[in-house]
Short mmCIF file of C-alpha atoms in Angstrom, two decimals:
data_model
loop_
_atom_site.label_atom_id
_atom_site.label_comp_id
_atom_site.label_asym_id
_atom_site.label_seq_id
_atom_site.Cartn_x
_atom_site.Cartn_y
_atom_site.Cartn_z
CA UNK R 1 -0.04 0.08 -0.34
CA UNK R 2 1.34 3.48 -0.72
CA UNK R 3 -0.53 6.01 0.82
CA UNK R 4 -2.35 8.74 -1.11
CA UNK R 5 -0.83 12.56 -0.57
CA UNK R 6 -3.16 15.36 1.05
CA UNK R 7 -1.87 17.86 -1.02
CA UNK R 8 -2.27 20.97 1.20
CA UNK R 9 -0.80 23.34 -1.34
CA UNK R 10 -3.36 22.65 -3.92
CA UNK R 11 -6.38 22.39 -1.15
CA UNK R 12 -5.66 25.62 0.35
CA UNK R 13 -5.09 27.23 -3.07
CA UNK R 14 -8.56 26.29 -3.93
CA UNK R 15 -9.73 27.74 -0.46
CA UNK R 16 -7.89 30.74 -0.59
CA UNK R 17 -9.59 31.30 -4.26
CA UNK R 18 -12.79 31.35 -3.01
CA UNK R 19 -12.20 33.41 -0.61
CA UNK R 20 -11.11 36.22 -3.22
CA UNK R 21 -14.58 35.49 -4.60
CA UNK R 22 -16.45 36.09 -1.63
CA UNK R 23 -14.54 39.08 -0.48
CA UNK R 24 -14.72 40.79 -4.54
CA UNK R 25 -18.23 40.61 -3.89
CA UNK R 26 -18.40 42.71 -0.74
CA UNK R 27 -18.25 46.03 -1.30
CA UNK R 28 -15.21 46.22 1.44
CA UNK R 29 -11.84 44.52 1.86
CA UNK R 30 -11.51 42.59 4.92
CA UNK R 31 -8.69 44.43 7.33
CA UNK R 32 -5.56 42.20 8.69
CA UNK R 33 -2.75 43.21 10.49
CA UNK R 34 0.47 41.26 11.15
CA UNK R 35 2.99 42.47 13.95
CA UNK R 36 6.45 41.26 13.25
CA UNK R 37 9.16 42.11 16.07
CA UNK R 38 12.16 41.54 15.32
CA UNK R 39 13.98 39.36 12.04
CA UNK R 40 13.76 36.09 13.16
CA UNK R 41 14.19 34.18 9.66
CA UNK R 42 11.13 31.54 10.16
CA UNK R 43 9.12 34.57 11.36
CA UNK R 44 10.13 36.59 7.82
CA UNK R 45 9.23 33.86 5.81
CA UNK R 46 5.93 33.32 7.36
CA UNK R 47 5.11 37.20 7.41
CA UNK R 48 6.02 37.39 3.66
CA UNK R 49 3.83 34.36 2.66
CA UNK R 50 1.10 35.46 4.84
CA UNK R 51 1.09 39.13 3.69
CA UNK R 52 1.42 38.01 0.14
CA UNK R 53 -1.40 35.44 0.53
CA UNK R 54 -3.51 38.48 1.55
CA UNK R 55 -3.04 40.62 -0.69
CA UNK R 56 -3.59 38.23 -3.65
CA UNK R 57 -7.13 37.77 -2.31
CA UNK R 58 -8.23 41.17 -2.13
CA UNK R 59 -7.48 41.61 1.73
CA UNK R 60 -6.41 44.92 2.89
CA UNK R 61 -3.28 43.42 4.70
CA UNK R 62 -0.15 45.12 6.17
CA UNK R 63 2.71 43.83 8.09
CA UNK R 64 3.94 46.10 11.12
CA UNK R 65 7.73 45.83 11.55
CA UNK R 66 9.08 46.37 15.18
CA UNK R 67 12.87 46.43 16.30
CA UNK R 68 14.05 43.47 18.49
CA UNK R 69 14.13 45.93 21.07
CA UNK R 70 11.34 46.90 21.53
CA UNK R 71 9.82 47.11 24.91
CA UNK R 72 6.45 45.18 25.86
CA UNK R 73 4.71 48.51 26.84
CA UNK R 74 5.03 50.22 23.32
CA UNK R 75 3.93 46.26 21.87
CA UNK R 76 1.01 46.34 24.06
CA UNK R 77 0.54 50.12 22.39
CA UNK R 78 0.32 49.06 19.26
CA UNK R 79 -1.86 46.16 19.98
CA UNK R 80 -4.28 48.41 21.48
CA UNK R 81 -3.98 50.89 18.97
CA UNK R 82 -4.98 48.09 16.41
CA UNK R 83 -8.30 46.80 18.76
CA UNK R 84 -9.28 50.26 18.52
CA UNK R 85 -9.00 50.72 14.80
CA UNK R 86 -12.51 50.27 12.88
CA UNK R 87 -10.62 49.39 9.77
CA UNK R 88 -9.09 46.21 11.14
CA UNK R 89 -10.74 43.04 11.39
CA UNK R 90 -8.09 40.58 12.30
CA UNK R 91 -4.57 40.90 14.43
CA UNK R 92 -1.59 38.19 14.26
CA UNK R 93 1.24 39.04 16.45
CA UNK R 94 3.76 36.49 15.11
CA UNK R 95 5.39 34.44 17.89
CA UNK R 96 7.95 34.17 18.96
CA UNK R 97 8.88 37.19 20.46
CA UNK R 98 11.89 38.08 22.09
CA UNK R 99 12.61 37.00 25.30
CA UNK R 100 11.95 40.38 27.50
CA UNK R 101 8.17 40.41 26.15
CA UNK R 102 5.81 38.35 27.71
CA UNK R 103 3.82 36.27 24.87
CA UNK R 104 0.81 35.62 26.98
CA UNK R 105 0.24 39.01 28.16
CA UNK R 106 0.42 40.11 24.63
CA UNK R 107 -2.11 37.29 23.21
CA UNK R 108 -4.26 38.60 25.77
CA UNK R 109 -4.12 42.53 25.18
CA UNK R 110 -5.88 41.15 21.05
CA UNK R 111 -9.67 41.76 21.11
CA UNK R 112 -11.20 38.19 20.96
CA UNK R 113 -13.33 39.58 17.85
CA UNK R 114 -10.14 40.25 16.51
CA UNK R 115 -8.04 37.49 17.65
CA UNK R 116 -7.80 35.72 13.94
CA UNK R 117 -4.65 33.12 15.37
CA UNK R 118 -7.55 31.97 17.74
CA UNK R 119 -5.09 32.23 20.51
CA UNK R 120 -6.59 34.25 22.83
CA UNK R 121 -8.23 32.64 26.48
CA UNK R 122 -11.54 33.74 25.44
CA UNK R 123 -11.76 31.74 22.29
CA UNK R 124 -9.72 28.97 23.42
CA UNK R 125 -12.30 28.53 26.10
CA UNK R 126 -15.39 28.94 23.37
CA UNK R 127 -13.89 26.19 21.27
CA UNK R 128 -13.45 24.05 24.43
CA UNK R 129 -17.48 24.78 25.07
CA UNK R 130 -18.41 24.14 21.64
CA UNK R 131 -19.39 27.78 21.14
CA UNK R 132 -19.08 30.18 17.86
CA UNK R 133 -15.48 31.60 18.21
CA UNK R 134 -12.41 31.96 16.11
CA UNK R 135 -10.31 28.29 16.06
CA UNK R 136 -6.51 28.29 15.64
CA UNK R 137 -5.48 28.01 12.21
CA UNK R 138 -3.56 24.88 12.02
CA UNK R 139 -5.90 22.71 13.79
CA UNK R 140 -8.69 24.09 11.24
CA UNK R 141 -6.37 23.51 8.33
CA UNK R 142 -6.20 19.80 9.61
CA UNK R 143 -9.87 20.13 9.71
CA UNK R 144 -10.57 21.05 5.59
CA UNK R 145 -7.48 18.33 4.70
CA UNK R 146 -9.75 15.26 6.25
CA UNK R 147 -12.65 16.91 5.13
CA UNK R 148 -11.60 16.96 1.44
CA UNK R 149 -9.81 13.39 1.81
CA UNK R 150 -13.78 12.48 2.45
CA UNK R 151 -12.73 10.65 5.96
CA UNK R 152 -15.56 9.84 8.43
CA UNK R 153 -14.54 10.75 12.07
CA UNK R 154 -17.46 9.93 13.46
CA UNK R 155 -16.83 7.25 15.75
CA UNK R 156 -12.82 7.23 14.53
CA UNK R 157 -10.22 6.67 16.82
CA UNK R 158 -7.91 9.41 16.73
CA UNK R 159 -4.76 10.45 18.03
CA UNK R 160 -3.20 13.70 18.61
CA UNK R 161 0.57 13.57 19.53
CA UNK R 162 1.20 16.89 21.12
CA UNK R 163 -0.48 19.20 23.80
CA UNK R 164 0.41 22.74 22.92
CA UNK R 165 -2.39 25.25 23.26
CA UNK R 166 -1.38 26.57 19.33
CA UNK R 167 -1.90 23.20 18.07
CA UNK R 168 -2.49 19.55 20.13
CA UNK R 169 -5.09 21.00 22.58
CA UNK R 170 -7.80 22.83 20.26
CA UNK R 171 -6.72 19.89 17.68
CA UNK R 172 -7.96 17.52 19.85
CA UNK R 173 -11.01 19.78 20.73
CA UNK R 174 -11.82 19.98 16.78
CA UNK R 175 -11.65 16.13 16.31
CA UNK R 176 -13.81 15.52 19.75
CA UNK R 177 -16.61 17.61 18.14
CA UNK R 178 -16.76 16.15 14.95
CA UNK R 179 -17.57 13.21 17.13
CA UNK R 180 -14.21 11.19 17.05
CA UNK R 181 -12.80 9.46 20.21
CA UNK R 182 -9.86 11.35 20.80
CA UNK R 183 -6.76 10.21 22.54
CA UNK R 184 -4.20 12.99 23.12
CA UNK R 185 -0.34 12.11 23.69
CA UNK R 186 2.32 13.98 24.94
CA UNK R 187 5.92 13.54 26.73
CA UNK R 188 4.44 11.78 29.98
CA UNK R 189 2.64 9.37 28.00
CA UNK R 190 3.22 5.93 28.37
CA UNK R 191 3.60 3.52 24.76
CA UNK R 192 3.52 6.13 22.40
CA UNK R 193 4.39 3.75 19.75
CA UNK R 194 1.45 1.48 20.67
CA UNK R 195 -0.94 4.47 21.28
CA UNK R 196 -0.18 5.66 17.32
CA UNK R 197 -0.76 1.88 16.16
CA UNK R 198 -4.33 2.27 17.12
CA UNK R 199 -4.87 5.15 15.27
CA UNK R 200 -6.93 5.37 12.86
CA UNK R 201 -6.38 9.29 12.31
CA UNK R 202 -2.85 10.60 13.70
CA UNK R 203 -1.98 14.04 13.71
CA UNK R 204 1.72 14.48 14.82
CA UNK R 205 2.48 18.20 16.15
CA UNK R 206 5.52 17.75 18.51
CA UNK R 207 8.29 19.42 16.81
CA UNK R 208 10.78 16.49 16.93
CA UNK R 209 12.02 15.45 13.07
CA UNK R 210 11.14 12.18 12.15
CA UNK R 211 9.81 11.19 15.85
CA UNK R 212 7.21 8.69 14.36
CA UNK R 213 8.66 5.54 12.78
CA UNK R 214 6.83 4.13 10.04
CA UNK R 215 5.86 0.79 11.87
CA UNK R 216 3.96 3.02 14.54
CA UNK R 217 1.31 3.88 11.56
CA UNK R 218 -1.90 1.19 11.37
CA UNK R 219 -2.37 -0.03 7.91
CA UNK R 220 -4.78 2.57 6.01
CA UNK R 221 -4.39 5.05 8.74
CA UNK R 222 -4.64 8.66 8.11
CA UNK R 223 -1.66 10.33 8.79
CA UNK R 224 -0.99 14.63 9.27
CA UNK R 225 2.23 15.71 9.80
CA UNK R 226 2.20 19.38 11.58
CA UNK R 227 5.84 19.22 12.41
CA UNK R 228 8.40 21.49 10.12
CA UNK R 229 11.83 20.80 11.31
CA UNK R 230 14.82 21.80 9.75
CA UNK R 231 17.80 19.78 9.55
CA UNK R 232 21.46 20.15 9.70
CA UNK R 233 20.99 19.95 5.58
CA UNK R 234 18.99 22.71 5.58
CA UNK R 235 16.20 20.41 4.02
CA UNK R 236 12.68 20.35 6.03
CA UNK R 237 11.27 17.51 7.52
CA UNK R 238 8.07 16.45 9.34
CA UNK R 239 7.36 14.86 12.79
CA UNK R 240 7.06 11.37 10.99
CA UNK R 241 9.11 9.43 8.85
CA UNK R 242 7.78 10.03 5.63
CA UNK R 243 8.57 7.22 2.95
CA UNK R 244 8.16 4.58 5.72
CA UNK R 245 4.82 5.95 6.66
CA UNK R 246 3.48 6.17 3.46
CA UNK R 247 3.93 2.64 2.42
CA UNK R 248 1.36 1.73 5.34
CA UNK R 249 -1.13 4.95 5.80
CA UNK R 250 -4.13 5.11 3.34
CA UNK R 251 -3.79 9.53 3.30
CA UNK R 252 -0.64 11.33 4.40
CA UNK R 253 0.51 15.24 4.51
CA UNK R 254 4.14 16.04 2.70
CA UNK R 255 6.42 18.28 4.28
CA UNK R 256 6.36 21.17 3.20
CA UNK R 257 3.32 21.21 1.33
CA UNK R 258 0.92 20.08 3.43
CA UNK R 259 -0.26 21.57 6.83
CA UNK R 260 1.68 24.58 5.90
CA UNK R 261 -0.34 26.07 3.15
CA UNK R 262 -3.45 25.36 4.75
CA UNK R 263 -2.51 27.64 7.74
CA UNK R 264 -2.52 30.45 5.82
CA UNK R 265 -5.72 29.83 4.21
CA UNK R 266 -7.43 29.92 7.51
CA UNK R 267 -5.88 32.98 8.37
CA UNK R 268 -7.54 34.58 5.61
CA UNK R 269 -10.69 32.41 6.30
CA UNK R 270 -10.76 33.57 10.15
CA UNK R 271 -10.32 37.16 8.59
CA UNK R 272 -13.03 37.15 6.56
CA UNK R 273 -15.03 35.30 9.35
CA UNK R 274 -14.23 38.22 11.90
CA UNK R 275 -14.65 40.78 9.23
CA UNK R 276 -18.59 39.42 9.07
CA UNK R 277 -19.02 39.28 12.35
CA UNK R 278 -17.85 42.41 13.61
CA UNK R 279 -20.64 44.25 10.74
CA UNK R 280 -23.16 41.97 12.07
CA UNK R 281 -23.38 40.17 8.52
CA UNK R 282 -22.60 36.59 9.50
CA UNK R 283 -21.95 35.12 12.78
CA UNK R 284 -19.05 33.19 14.06
CA UNK R 285 -19.88 29.15 14.04
CA UNK R 286 -19.07 26.56 16.87
CA UNK R 287 -15.66 25.07 15.99
CA UNK R 288 -14.77 27.71 13.10
CA UNK R 289 -17.81 26.24 11.19
CA UNK R 290 -15.61 23.02 10.22
CA UNK R 291 -16.87 20.46 12.99
CA UNK R 292 -20.64 20.27 14.02
CA UNK R 293 -21.40 19.71 17.77
CA UNK R 294 -24.38 17.23 18.21
CA UNK R 295 -24.63 16.66 21.61
CA UNK R 296 -26.02 19.49 23.89
CA UNK R 297 -24.57 20.49 27.54
CA UNK R 298 -27.79 18.86 28.96
CA UNK R 299 -26.86 15.37 27.12
CA UNK R 300 -23.40 14.85 27.50
CA UNK R 301 -22.35 12.37 30.17
CA UNK R 302 -22.13 13.50 33.71
CA UNK R 303 -24.86 16.23 32.94
CA UNK R 304 -28.16 14.04 32.23
CA UNK R 305 -28.90 10.80 30.68
CA UNK R 306 -27.06 8.77 28.59
CA UNK R 307 -23.67 8.81 26.79
CA UNK R 308 -24.32 11.94 23.88
#
């Protein structure tokens, strides 16, 4: 068996094209502001790609460049200014930030209605509760990829390898909302390889090149590799041993060209959703609109009869 490729580059391009069509018919351009502090090489590349994709789709996009030495107070002042600007629909503060700045303080300063990264505690809480809000872009992109492959998540055994607030935790929440049976693995988990072998859907997001070996993959499983690791040779590699895993999986994402392009496309999707919600034109959906929650709190186990 050789797995079919989940081509995030092609799928992301289609999503961006659809967004561009919607924006062209709006009568206004959604406003996106990306704040970049310093000249971290990876951040420079990511921000340039985001800005180019936004402008190609008809967005009012601008990157605000601040020096590495900017004070935390001055950065927070920039965020407050963007919060108050009616032309700005989405704010993204590019991570990582310099060590003298508390990233959590900065992320919490962003207006949750403009938090197109989906990192604000308000949006994280709304995702956990299955309420409307802005969802982190990478997990949302993964859900789009799974939908594109026609993966039936209801009842499926899904494993998320990693528990970061940026990917692992929101990824598990979205899969659970889609009625998958979800296991989250992390650095303290036992029998990680065996747990991965049980997965029908495996999402790897640990940031360790080649950690997931080919024989960890169940035959026919869907493997989504979120990792982007730079090897000493300069080449990029994912968290999964790609060639060995591809011989066992049913679907697999490449690195690069898998999840990365979907993250950028979902940033644009979130910005459009935020723009429409701010104008009262279209309400935000639970789980970013990509996973339907069928159980109400009253129906859920522990709050009412039965297992919902």
